[in-house]
Amino acid sequence: KQVIRLRRRGATYLEIADQTGLSKTSVFNICKRVEAQGPSGTRERRRGRREADARHLSAEQEHDLQRVIGDKTPDQLKLPFALWSRTAVQQLIEDRCGVKLAVRTVGNYLARWGFTPQKPIKKAYEQRPAAVRQWLDEEYPVIADRAKAEGAEIHWGDGRSMSPAACAPTTSGAAATRRGVRRR
C-alpha cells in the first residue's frame, strides 16, 4: 500500500525502492499488479505448492492410514515392528496403497496428520517397585532353582524386543510357560 501511495504522489520506481527497501523490480511488479487487479493486487499471494499438489496418497488413503495407525499396532497387522516408526508406516503404506515413499516423506505425512515422535519410556509407569522387589526376592529364586535342576535357561525380554511369536509357549506344562521357564 505504501508503494502505491508513493507512486500516486509521483515518485519514480527507484525512489520508491530506496524508501521502502524493496528492489526496483518488486516495486514495478506491485504497481503493475495493482494496475491490472485493482486494490486486491496489493495482497501477497501464497507461495509454494498448493496443499494438495504432488501428494502421493489420496484423501481416502490418508484417512484410512490414520485410522489404522491410531487403532492397531504394527504386529497386529503382521508387520515386523513392535512400535509405529516412520519405517513401519512406510511399509504399511506400501502394503496397503502400493506406493513406495521415502522415509522423510512418510515423516512429513505423519507430521501433517498430527502424529509426533515419541520415545518409549524406559520404565513402565504402572510398575509397583515394592511388588517387583518382592517377586525378585521370593518367587524368582524358586524359578531359578527349578530351571537349574531341569537344565533349562531363563530368558528375559520386554515388549520392545520381542515379537508375539517369541512369546509363544515352547514347552508343555502350564507351570513352565506361566513362569517363563524354557527347556533346552
Coordinates of N, CA, C and O in Angstrom, one line a residue:
K1 N 0.8 -1.2 0.0 CA 0.0 0.0 0.0 C 0.9 1.2 0.0 O 0.5 2.2 -0.6
Q2 N 2.0 1.1 0.7 CA 2.9 2.3 0.7 C 3.5 2.5 -0.6 O 3.6 3.7 -1.1
V3 N 3.8 1.5 -1.4 CA 4.3 1.6 -2.7 C 3.3 2.4 -3.6 O 3.7 3.3 -4.3
I4 N 2.1 2.0 -3.5 CA 1.0 2.6 -4.4 C 0.9 4.1 -4.0 O 0.7 4.9 -4.8
R5 N 0.9 4.3 -2.7 CA 0.7 5.7 -2.2 C 1.8 6.6 -2.8 O 1.6 7.7 -3.3
L6 N 3.1 6.1 -2.7 CA 4.2 6.9 -3.2 C 4.1 7.0 -4.7 O 4.5 8.1 -5.2
R7 N 3.7 6.0 -5.4 CA 3.6 6.1 -6.8 C 2.6 7.1 -7.3 O 2.8 7.9 -8.2
R8 N 1.5 7.2 -6.5 CA 0.4 8.2 -6.9 C 0.9 9.6 -6.6 O 0.4 10.5 -7.2
R9 N 1.8 9.7 -5.7 CA 2.4 11.1 -5.4 C 3.4 11.5 -6.5 O 4.0 12.6 -6.4
G10 N 3.7 10.5 -7.4 CA 4.7 10.9 -8.5 C 6.1 10.4 -8.3 O 7.0 10.7 -9.1
A11 N 6.4 9.6 -7.3 CA 7.7 9.1 -7.1 C 8.1 8.0 -8.1 O 7.2 7.3 -8.6
T12 N 9.3 8.0 -8.5 CA 9.8 7.0 -9.5 C 9.9 5.7 -8.8 O 10.0 5.6 -7.6
Y13 N 10.1 4.6 -9.7 CA 10.3 3.3 -9.1 C 11.6 3.2 -8.3 O 11.6 2.6 -7.2
L14 N 12.6 3.8 -8.7 CA 13.9 3.8 -8.0 C 13.8 4.6 -6.7 O 14.3 4.1 -5.6
E15 N 13.1 5.7 -6.6 CA 12.9 6.4 -5.4 C 12.0 5.6 -4.4 O 12.4 5.5 -3.2
I16 N 11.0 4.9 -4.9 CA 10.2 4.1 -4.0 C 11.0 2.9 -3.5 O 10.9 2.6 -2.3
A17 N 11.8 2.3 -4.3 CA 12.7 1.2 -3.9 C 13.6 1.7 -2.8 O 13.8 1.0 -1.8
D18 N 14.2 2.8 -2.9 CA 15.1 3.4 -1.9 C 14.4 3.6 -0.6 O 14.9 3.3 0.5
Q19 N 13.2 4.2 -0.6 CA 12.5 4.5 0.6 C 11.9 3.3 1.3 O 11.8 3.2 2.5
T20 N 11.5 2.2 0.5 CA 10.8 1.1 1.1 C 11.8 -0.1 1.4 O 11.4 -1.0 2.2
G21 N 13.0 -0.1 0.8 CA 13.9 -1.2 1.0 C 13.6 -2.4 0.0 O 14.2 -3.4 0.1
L22 N 12.7 -2.2 -0.9 CA 12.4 -3.2 -1.9 C 13.3 -3.0 -3.1 O 13.9 -2.0 -3.3
S23 N 13.3 -4.0 -3.9 CA 14.1 -3.9 -5.2 C 13.2 -3.1 -6.2 O 12.0 -3.0 -6.1
K24 N 13.9 -2.5 -7.2 CA 13.2 -1.8 -8.2 C 12.2 -2.7 -9.0 O 11.1 -2.3 -9.3
T25 N 12.6 -3.9 -9.2 CA 11.7 -4.9 -9.8 C 10.5 -5.2 -9.0 O 9.4 -5.3 -9.6
S26 N 10.6 -5.3 -7.7 CA 9.5 -5.6 -6.8 C 8.5 -4.5 -6.9 O 7.3 -4.7 -6.9
V27 N 9.0 -3.2 -6.8 CA 8.2 -2.0 -6.9 C 7.4 -2.0 -8.2 O 6.2 -1.8 -8.2
F28 N 8.1 -2.3 -9.3 CA 7.5 -2.3 -10.6 C 6.4 -3.4 -10.7 O 5.3 -3.1 -11.1
N29 N 6.7 -4.6 -10.1 CA 5.7 -5.7 -10.2 C 4.4 -5.4 -9.3 O 3.3 -5.7 -9.7
I30 N 4.6 -4.7 -8.2 CA 3.5 -4.3 -7.3 C 2.6 -3.3 -8.1 O 1.4 -3.5 -8.1
C31 N 3.2 -2.4 -8.7 CA 2.5 -1.3 -9.4 C 1.7 -1.9 -10.6 O 0.5 -1.6 -10.8
K32 N 2.3 -2.8 -11.3 CA 1.6 -3.5 -12.5 C 0.5 -4.4 -12.0 O -0.6 -4.4 -12.6
R33 N 0.7 -5.1 -10.8 CA -0.3 -5.9 -10.3 C -1.6 -5.1 -9.9 O -2.7 -5.5 -10.1
V34 N -1.3 -4.0 -9.2 CA -2.4 -3.1 -8.8 C -3.1 -2.5 -10.0 O -4.4 -2.4 -10.0
E35 N -2.4 -2.2 -11.0 CA -3.0 -1.6 -12.2 C -3.9 -2.7 -12.9 O -5.0 -2.3 -13.4
A36 N -3.5 -3.9 -12.9 CA -4.3 -5.0 -13.5 C -5.4 -5.5 -12.7 O -6.5 -5.8 -13.2
Q37 N -5.2 -5.6 -11.3 CA -6.2 -6.2 -10.5 C -6.9 -5.3 -9.6 O -7.8 -5.7 -8.9
G38 N -6.5 -4.0 -9.5 CA -7.1 -3.1 -8.6 C -6.5 -3.2 -7.2 O -5.5 -3.8 -7.0
P39 N -7.3 -2.8 -6.2 CA -6.8 -2.8 -4.8 C -6.4 -4.2 -4.3 O -5.5 -4.4 -3.5
S40 N -7.0 -5.2 -4.9 CA -6.7 -6.6 -4.4 C -5.3 -7.0 -4.8 O -4.8 -8.0 -4.3
G41 N -4.7 -6.3 -5.8 CA -3.4 -6.6 -6.2 C -2.3 -6.4 -5.2 O -1.1 -6.8 -5.4
T42 N -2.6 -5.6 -4.1 CA -1.6 -5.4 -3.1 C -1.4 -6.6 -2.1 O -0.4 -6.7 -1.4
R43 N -2.4 -7.5 -2.1 CA -2.3 -8.6 -1.2 C -1.2 -9.6 -1.8 O -1.1 -9.9 -2.9
E44 N -0.5 -10.1 -0.8 CA 0.5 -11.1 -1.2 C -0.1 -12.4 -1.6 O -1.1 -12.9 -1.0
R45 N 0.4 -13.0 -2.6 CA -0.1 -14.3 -3.0 C 0.6 -15.4 -2.2 O 1.8 -15.2 -1.8
R46 N -0.1 -16.5 -1.9 CA 0.6 -17.6 -1.1 C 1.6 -18.2 -2.1 O 1.2 -18.5 -3.2
R47 N 2.8 -18.5 -1.6 CA 3.8 -19.0 -2.4 C 3.9 -20.5 -2.2 O 3.4 -21.1 -1.2
G48 N 4.6 -21.2 -3.1 CA 4.9 -22.6 -2.9 C 3.7 -23.4 -3.5 O 2.8 -22.9 -4.2
R49 N 3.8 -24.7 -3.3 CA 2.8 -25.6 -3.8 C 1.5 -25.4 -3.1 O 1.4 -25.1 -2.0
R50 N 0.4 -25.8 -3.9 CA -0.9 -25.8 -3.2 C -0.9 -27.0 -2.3 O -0.2 -28.0 -2.5
E51 N -1.7 -27.0 -1.3 CA -1.7 -28.0 -0.3 C -1.9 -29.4 -0.9 O -1.2 -30.4 -0.4
A52 N -2.7 -29.6 -1.8 CA -3.0 -31.0 -2.3 C -2.1 -31.4 -3.5 O -2.1 -32.5 -3.9
D53 N -1.3 -30.5 -4.0 CA -0.4 -30.8 -5.1 C 0.7 -31.7 -4.8 O 1.2 -31.7 -3.7
A54 N 1.0 -32.6 -5.7 CA 2.1 -33.5 -5.6 C 2.0 -34.5 -4.4 O 3.0 -34.9 -3.9
R55 N 0.8 -34.8 -3.9 CA 0.6 -35.8 -2.8 C 0.6 -37.1 -3.5 O 0.0 -37.3 -4.6
H56 N 1.2 -38.1 -2.9 CA 1.2 -39.4 -3.4 C 0.0 -40.3 -3.0 O -0.3 -41.2 -3.6
L57 N -0.7 -39.8 -1.9 CA -1.8 -40.6 -1.4 C -3.1 -39.7 -1.6 O -3.1 -38.5 -1.4
S58 N -4.2 -40.4 -1.8 CA -5.4 -39.7 -1.9 C -6.0 -39.4 -0.5 O -5.5 -40.0 0.5
A59 N -6.9 -38.5 -0.4 CA -7.5 -38.2 0.9 C -8.1 -39.4 1.6 O -8.0 -39.6 2.8
E60 N -8.7 -40.3 0.8 CA -9.3 -41.5 1.4 C -8.2 -42.4 1.9 O -8.4 -43.0 3.0
Q61 N -7.1 -42.6 1.2 CA -6.0 -43.4 1.7 C -5.4 -42.8 2.9 O -5.1 -43.5 3.9
E62 N -5.2 -41.5 3.0 CA -4.7 -40.8 4.1 C -5.6 -41.1 5.4 O -5.1 -41.4 6.4
H63 N -6.9 -40.9 5.2 CA -7.8 -41.1 6.3 C -7.8 -42.6 6.8 O -7.7 -42.8 8.0
D64 N -7.7 -43.5 5.9 CA -7.7 -44.9 6.2 C -6.4 -45.2 7.0 O -6.4 -45.9 8.0
L65 N -5.2 -44.7 6.5 CA -4.0 -44.9 7.2 C -4.0 -44.3 8.6 O -3.5 -45.0 9.6
Q66 N -4.5 -43.2 8.8 CA -4.6 -42.5 10.1 C -5.4 -43.4 11.1 O -5.0 -43.6 12.2
R67 N -6.5 -43.9 10.6 CA -7.3 -44.7 11.4 C -6.6 -46.0 11.8 O -6.6 -46.4 13.0
V68 N -5.9 -46.6 10.9 CA -5.2 -47.9 11.1 C -4.1 -47.6 12.2 O -3.9 -48.4 13.1
I69 N -3.3 -46.6 12.0 CA -2.2 -46.3 12.9 C -2.7 -46.0 14.3 O -2.1 -46.4 15.3
G70 N -3.9 -45.3 14.4 CA -4.4 -45.0 15.7 C -5.0 -46.2 16.4 O -5.1 -46.3 17.6
D71 N -5.5 -47.2 15.6 CA -6.3 -48.3 16.2 C -5.5 -49.5 16.4 O -5.9 -50.4 17.2
K72 N -4.4 -49.7 15.6 CA -3.7 -51.0 15.7 C -2.2 -50.8 15.9 O -1.7 -49.7 15.7
T73 N -1.6 -51.9 16.3 CA -0.1 -51.9 16.4 C 0.5 -52.6 15.2 O -0.2 -53.4 14.5
P74 N 1.7 -52.3 14.8 CA 2.3 -53.0 13.6 C 2.2 -54.5 13.7 O 1.9 -55.2 12.7
D75 N 2.4 -55.1 14.9 CA 2.4 -56.6 14.9 C 1.0 -57.1 14.7 O 0.9 -58.3 14.3
Q76 N 0.0 -56.4 15.0 CA -1.4 -56.8 14.8 C -1.6 -56.9 13.3 O -2.5 -57.6 12.8
L77 N -0.9 -56.1 12.5 CA -1.0 -56.1 11.0 C 0.0 -57.0 10.4 O 0.2 -56.9 9.2
K78 N 0.7 -57.8 11.2 CA 1.7 -58.7 10.7 C 2.9 -58.0 10.1 O 3.5 -58.5 9.1
L79 N 3.2 -56.8 10.6 CA 4.4 -56.1 10.2 C 5.5 -56.4 11.2 O 5.2 -56.6 12.4
P80 N 6.7 -56.5 10.8 CA 7.8 -56.9 11.7 C 8.3 -55.8 12.6 O 9.5 -55.6 12.7
F81 N 7.4 -55.0 13.2 CA 7.8 -53.9 14.1 C 7.0 -54.0 15.4 O 5.8 -54.4 15.3
A82 N 7.6 -53.5 16.5 CA 6.9 -53.5 17.7 C 6.1 -52.2 17.9 O 5.0 -52.2 18.5
L83 N 6.7 -51.1 17.4 CA 6.1 -49.8 17.6 C 5.9 -49.1 16.2 O 6.7 -49.5 15.3
W84 N 5.1 -48.1 16.1 CA 5.0 -47.3 14.9 C 6.2 -46.4 14.8 O 6.5 -45.6 15.6
S85 N 6.9 -46.6 13.7 CA 8.0 -45.7 13.4 C 7.8 -45.3 11.9 O 6.9 -45.8 11.2
R86 N 8.6 -44.4 11.4 CA 8.5 -44.0 10.0 C 8.7 -45.1 9.1 O 7.9 -45.3 8.1
T87 N 9.6 -46.0 9.4 CA 9.8 -47.2 8.6 C 8.6 -48.1 8.6 O 8.3 -48.7 7.6
A88 N 8.0 -48.3 9.8 CA 6.8 -49.2 9.9 C 5.7 -48.6 9.1 O 5.0 -49.3 8.4
V89 N 5.5 -47.3 9.2 CA 4.4 -46.6 8.4 C 4.7 -46.7 6.9 O 3.8 -46.9 6.1
Q90 N 6.0 -46.6 6.6 CA 6.4 -46.7 5.2 C 6.0 -48.1 4.6 O 5.5 -48.2 3.5
Q91 N 6.3 -49.1 5.4 CA 5.9 -50.5 5.0 C 4.4 -50.6 4.9 O 3.9 -51.2 4.0
L92 N 3.6 -50.0 5.9 CA 2.2 -50.1 5.8 C 1.6 -49.4 4.6 O 0.7 -49.9 3.9
I93 N 2.2 -48.3 4.2 CA 1.7 -47.5 3.0 C 2.0 -48.4 1.8 O 1.1 -48.5 0.9
E94 N 3.2 -49.0 1.7 CA 3.5 -49.8 0.6 C 2.5 -51.0 0.5 O 2.0 -51.3 -0.6
D95 N 2.3 -51.7 1.6 CA 1.4 -52.8 1.6 C -0.1 -52.5 1.3 O -0.7 -53.2 0.5
R96 N -0.6 -51.4 1.9 CA -2.0 -51.1 1.7 C -2.3 -50.3 0.4 O -3.3 -50.5 -0.2
C97 N -1.4 -49.4 0.1 CA -1.7 -48.5 -1.1 C -0.8 -48.7 -2.3 O -1.1 -48.2 -3.4
G98 N 0.2 -49.6 -2.2 CA 1.1 -49.9 -3.3 C 1.9 -48.7 -3.7 O 2.4 -48.6 -4.8
V99 N 2.2 -47.8 -2.8 CA 3.0 -46.6 -3.0 C 4.3 -46.7 -2.2 O 4.2 -46.8 -1.0
K100 N 5.4 -46.6 -2.8 CA 6.7 -46.6 -2.1 C 7.1 -45.2 -1.9 O 7.4 -44.4 -2.8
L101 N 7.2 -44.7 -0.6 CA 7.6 -43.4 -0.3 C 8.9 -43.4 0.5 O 9.3 -44.4 1.2
A102 N 9.6 -42.3 0.4 CA 10.9 -42.1 1.2 C 10.5 -41.9 2.6 O 9.4 -41.5 3.0
V103 N 11.4 -42.3 3.5 CA 11.2 -42.2 4.9 C 10.9 -40.8 5.3 O 10.0 -40.5 6.2
R104 N 11.6 -39.8 4.7 CA 11.4 -38.4 5.0 C 9.9 -38.0 4.6 O 9.3 -37.2 5.4
T105 N 9.5 -38.5 3.5 CA 8.1 -38.1 3.1 C 7.1 -38.7 4.0 O 6.1 -38.1 4.4
V106 N 7.3 -39.9 4.5 CA 6.5 -40.5 5.5 C 6.4 -39.7 6.7 O 5.4 -39.5 7.3
G107 N 7.6 -39.2 7.2 CA 7.6 -38.3 8.3 C 6.8 -37.0 8.1 O 6.1 -36.5 9.0
N108 N 6.8 -36.5 6.9 CA 6.0 -35.3 6.6 C 4.5 -35.6 6.7 O 3.7 -34.8 7.2
Y109 N 4.1 -36.8 6.1 CA 2.7 -37.2 6.3 C 2.3 -37.3 7.7 O 1.3 -36.8 8.2
L110 N 3.2 -38.0 8.5 CA 2.9 -38.2 10.0 C 2.7 -36.8 10.7 O 1.8 -36.7 11.5
A111 N 3.6 -35.9 10.4 CA 3.5 -34.6 11.0 C 2.2 -33.9 10.6 O 1.6 -33.2 11.4
R112 N 1.9 -34.0 9.3 CA 0.6 -33.4 8.8 C -0.6 -34.0 9.5 O -1.6 -33.3 9.7
W113 N -0.5 -35.3 9.8 CA -1.6 -35.9 10.5 C -1.7 -35.7 12.0 O -2.6 -36.2 12.6
G114 N -0.6 -35.1 12.5 CA -0.6 -34.8 13.9 C 0.0 -35.8 14.8 O 0.0 -35.8 16.0
F115 N 0.7 -36.8 14.1 CA 1.5 -37.8 14.9 C 2.9 -37.2 15.2 O 3.6 -36.8 14.3
T116 N 3.3 -37.2 16.4 CA 4.6 -36.7 16.8 C 5.5 -37.8 17.3 O 5.1 -38.8 17.8
P117 N 6.8 -37.6 17.1 CA 7.8 -38.6 17.5 C 7.7 -38.7 19.0 O 7.7 -37.7 19.7
Q118 N 7.7 -39.9 19.5 CA 7.8 -40.2 20.9 C 8.9 -41.2 21.2 O 9.1 -42.1 20.5
K119 N 9.5 -41.0 22.4 CA 10.5 -42.0 22.8 C 9.8 -42.9 23.8 O 9.1 -42.4 24.7
P120 N 9.9 -44.2 23.7 CA 9.3 -45.1 24.7 C 9.9 -44.9 26.0 O 11.1 -44.6 26.2
I121 N 9.1 -44.9 27.1 CA 9.6 -44.7 28.4 C 10.4 -46.0 28.8 O 10.1 -47.1 28.4
K122 N 11.4 -45.7 29.6 CA 12.3 -46.8 30.0 C 11.7 -47.7 31.0 O 12.0 -48.9 31.0
K123 N 10.9 -47.2 31.8 CA 10.3 -48.0 32.9 C 8.7 -47.8 32.8 O 8.3 -46.7 32.6
A124 N 8.0 -48.8 33.0 CA 6.6 -48.8 32.9 C 6.1 -47.9 34.0 O 6.5 -48.0 35.2
Y125 N 5.2 -46.9 33.7 CA 4.7 -46.0 34.7 C 3.7 -46.7 35.7 O 3.5 -46.3 36.8
E126 N 3.2 -47.9 35.3 CA 2.3 -48.6 36.2 C 3.1 -49.5 37.2 O 2.6 -50.2 38.0
Q127 N 4.4 -49.6 37.0 CA 5.2 -50.5 37.8 C 5.1 -50.2 39.3 O 5.1 -49.0 39.7
R128 N 5.0 -51.3 40.1 CA 5.0 -51.1 41.5 C 6.3 -51.7 42.1 O 6.5 -52.9 42.1
P129 N 7.2 -50.8 42.4 CA 8.6 -51.2 42.8 C 8.5 -52.2 44.0 O 9.3 -53.2 44.0
A130 N 7.6 -52.1 44.9 CA 7.5 -53.0 46.1 C 7.2 -54.4 45.6 O 7.8 -55.4 46.1
A131 N 6.2 -54.5 44.7 CA 5.8 -55.8 44.2 C 6.9 -56.4 43.3 O 7.1 -57.7 43.4
V132 N 7.7 -55.6 42.6 CA 8.8 -56.1 41.8 C 9.9 -56.7 42.8 O 10.4 -57.8 42.6
R133 N 10.2 -55.9 43.8 CA 11.2 -56.4 44.8 C 10.8 -57.7 45.4 O 11.6 -58.6 45.6
Q134 N 9.5 -57.8 45.8 CA 9.0 -59.0 46.4 C 9.1 -60.2 45.5 O 9.6 -61.2 45.9
W135 N 8.8 -60.0 44.2 CA 8.9 -61.1 43.3 C 10.3 -61.5 43.1 O 10.6 -62.7 43.1
L136 N 11.2 -60.5 43.0 CA 12.6 -60.9 42.8 C 13.2 -61.6 44.0 O 14.0 -62.5 43.9
D137 N 12.7 -61.2 45.2 CA 13.3 -61.8 46.5 C 12.6 -63.2 46.8 O 13.3 -64.1 47.3
E138 N 11.3 -63.4 46.4 CA 10.6 -64.6 46.9 C 10.4 -65.6 45.7 O 10.6 -66.8 45.9
E139 N 9.8 -65.1 44.6 CA 9.4 -66.0 43.6 C 10.5 -66.4 42.6 O 10.7 -67.5 42.1
Y140 N 11.4 -65.4 42.2 CA 12.4 -65.7 41.2 C 13.4 -66.7 41.7 O 13.8 -67.6 40.9
P141 N 13.9 -66.7 42.9 CA 14.8 -67.7 43.3 C 14.2 -69.2 43.1 O 15.0 -70.1 42.7
V142 N 13.0 -69.3 43.3 CA 12.3 -70.6 43.1 C 12.4 -71.0 41.7 O 12.7 -72.2 41.3
I143 N 12.1 -70.1 40.8 CA 12.1 -70.3 39.3 C 13.6 -70.6 38.9 O 13.8 -71.6 38.1
A144 N 14.5 -69.9 39.4 CA 15.9 -70.1 39.0 C 16.4 -71.5 39.5 O 17.1 -72.2 38.7
D145 N 16.0 -71.9 40.7 CA 16.4 -73.2 41.2 C 15.8 -74.3 40.3 O 16.5 -75.3 40.0
R146 N 14.6 -74.1 40.0 CA 13.9 -75.1 39.2 C 14.5 -75.2 37.8 O 14.7 -76.3 37.2
A147 N 14.8 -74.1 37.2 CA 15.5 -74.1 35.9 C 16.8 -74.8 35.9 O 17.2 -75.5 35.0
K148 N 17.6 -74.5 37.0 CA 18.9 -75.1 37.1 C 18.7 -76.6 37.3 O 19.5 -77.4 36.6
A149 N 17.8 -77.1 38.1 CA 17.5 -78.5 38.3 C 17.1 -79.2 37.0 O 17.5 -80.4 36.7
E150 N 16.4 -78.5 36.1 CA 15.9 -79.1 34.9 C 16.8 -78.9 33.7 O 16.5 -79.3 32.6
G151 N 17.9 -78.1 33.9 CA 18.8 -77.8 32.8 C 18.2 -76.8 31.8 O 18.6 -76.9 30.7
A152 N 17.4 -76.0 32.3 CA 16.7 -75.0 31.4 C 17.4 -73.7 31.5 O 18.2 -73.4 32.4
E153 N 17.1 -72.8 30.5 CA 17.6 -71.4 30.5 C 16.4 -70.5 30.8 O 15.3 -70.8 30.5
I154 N 16.7 -69.4 31.4 CA 15.7 -68.3 31.7 C 16.1 -67.1 30.8 O 17.2 -66.7 30.8
H155 N 15.1 -66.7 30.0 CA 15.4 -65.6 29.0 C 14.5 -64.4 29.5 O 13.3 -64.6 29.8
W156 N 15.1 -63.2 29.5 CA 14.4 -62.0 29.9 C 14.2 -61.2 28.7 O 15.0 -61.1 27.8
G157 N 13.0 -60.6 28.6 CA 12.7 -59.8 27.5 C 11.5 -58.8 27.8 O 10.9 -59.0 28.8
D158 N 11.3 -57.9 27.0 CA 10.2 -57.0 27.1 C 9.5 -56.8 25.8 O 9.9 -57.3 24.8
G159 N 8.4 -56.0 25.8 CA 7.6 -55.8 24.6 C 8.4 -55.1 23.5 O 8.1 -55.2 22.3
R160 N 9.5 -54.4 23.8 CA 10.2 -53.7 22.8 C 11.1 -54.6 22.0 O 11.5 -54.3 20.9
S161 N 11.5 -55.7 22.6 CA 12.5 -56.6 22.0 C 11.9 -57.9 21.5 O 12.7 -58.8 21.1
M162 N 10.6 -58.1 21.8 CA 10.1 -59.4 21.4 C 8.9 -59.3 20.5 O 8.1 -58.4 20.7
S163 N 8.7 -60.2 19.6 CA 7.5 -60.3 18.8 C 6.5 -61.2 19.4 O 6.9 -62.0 20.3
P164 N 5.3 -61.2 19.0 CA 4.3 -62.1 19.6 C 4.7 -63.6 19.4 O 4.5 -64.4 20.3
A165 N 5.4 -63.9 18.3 CA 5.8 -65.3 18.1 C 6.8 -65.7 19.1 O 6.9 -66.9 19.5
A166 N 7.7 -64.8 19.5 CA 8.7 -65.1 20.5 C 8.1 -65.4 21.9 O 8.7 -66.1 22.7
C167 N 6.9 -65.0 22.1 CA 6.2 -65.2 23.4 C 5.4 -66.5 23.4 O 4.9 -66.8 24.5
A168 N 5.4 -67.2 22.3 CA 4.6 -68.4 22.3 C 5.2 -69.5 23.1 O 6.4 -69.6 23.2
P169 N 4.4 -70.2 23.8 CA 4.9 -71.3 24.7 C 5.7 -72.3 23.9 O 5.4 -72.7 22.8
T170 N 6.8 -72.7 24.5 CA 7.7 -73.7 23.8 C 7.8 -75.0 24.5 O 8.6 -75.9 24.1
T171 N 7.2 -75.1 25.7 CA 7.2 -76.4 26.5 C 5.8 -76.8 26.7 O 4.9 -76.0 26.6
S172 N 5.7 -78.1 27.1 CA 4.4 -78.5 27.6 C 4.4 -78.3 29.1 O 5.4 -78.3 29.7
G173 N 3.2 -78.0 29.6 CA 3.1 -77.8 31.0 C 2.8 -76.4 31.3 O 3.6 -75.5 30.9
A174 N 1.7 -76.1 32.0 CA 1.3 -74.7 32.2 C 2.2 -74.0 33.2 O 2.5 -72.9 33.0
A175 N 2.8 -74.8 34.1 CA 3.7 -74.1 35.1 C 4.9 -73.5 34.5 O 5.3 -72.4 34.8
A176 N 5.5 -74.3 33.5 CA 6.7 -73.8 32.9 C 6.4 -72.5 32.1 O 7.2 -71.6 32.1
T177 N 5.4 -72.5 31.3 CA 5.0 -71.4 30.5 C 4.6 -70.2 31.3 O 4.9 -69.0 31.0
R178 N 3.9 -70.4 32.4 CA 3.5 -69.3 33.3 C 4.7 -68.6 33.9 O 4.7 -67.4 34.0
R179 N 5.7 -69.4 34.2 CA 6.9 -68.8 34.9 C 7.9 -68.4 33.9 O 8.9 -67.8 34.3
G180 N 7.8 -68.6 32.6 CA 8.8 -68.2 31.7 C 10.0 -69.1 31.6 O 11.0 -68.7 31.1
V181 N 9.9 -70.3 32.1 CA 11.0 -71.3 32.0 C 10.9 -72.1 30.7 O 9.8 -72.5 30.4
R182 N 12.0 -72.2 30.1 CA 12.0 -73.0 28.8 C 13.1 -74.1 28.9 O 14.2 -73.8 29.2
R183 N 12.7 -75.2 28.4 CA 13.7 -76.3 28.4 C 14.5 -76.3 27.2 O 14.0 -75.7 26.1
R184 N 15.7 -76.8 27.2 CA 16.5 -76.9 26.0 C 16.1 -77.9 25.1 O 15.6 -78.9 25.4

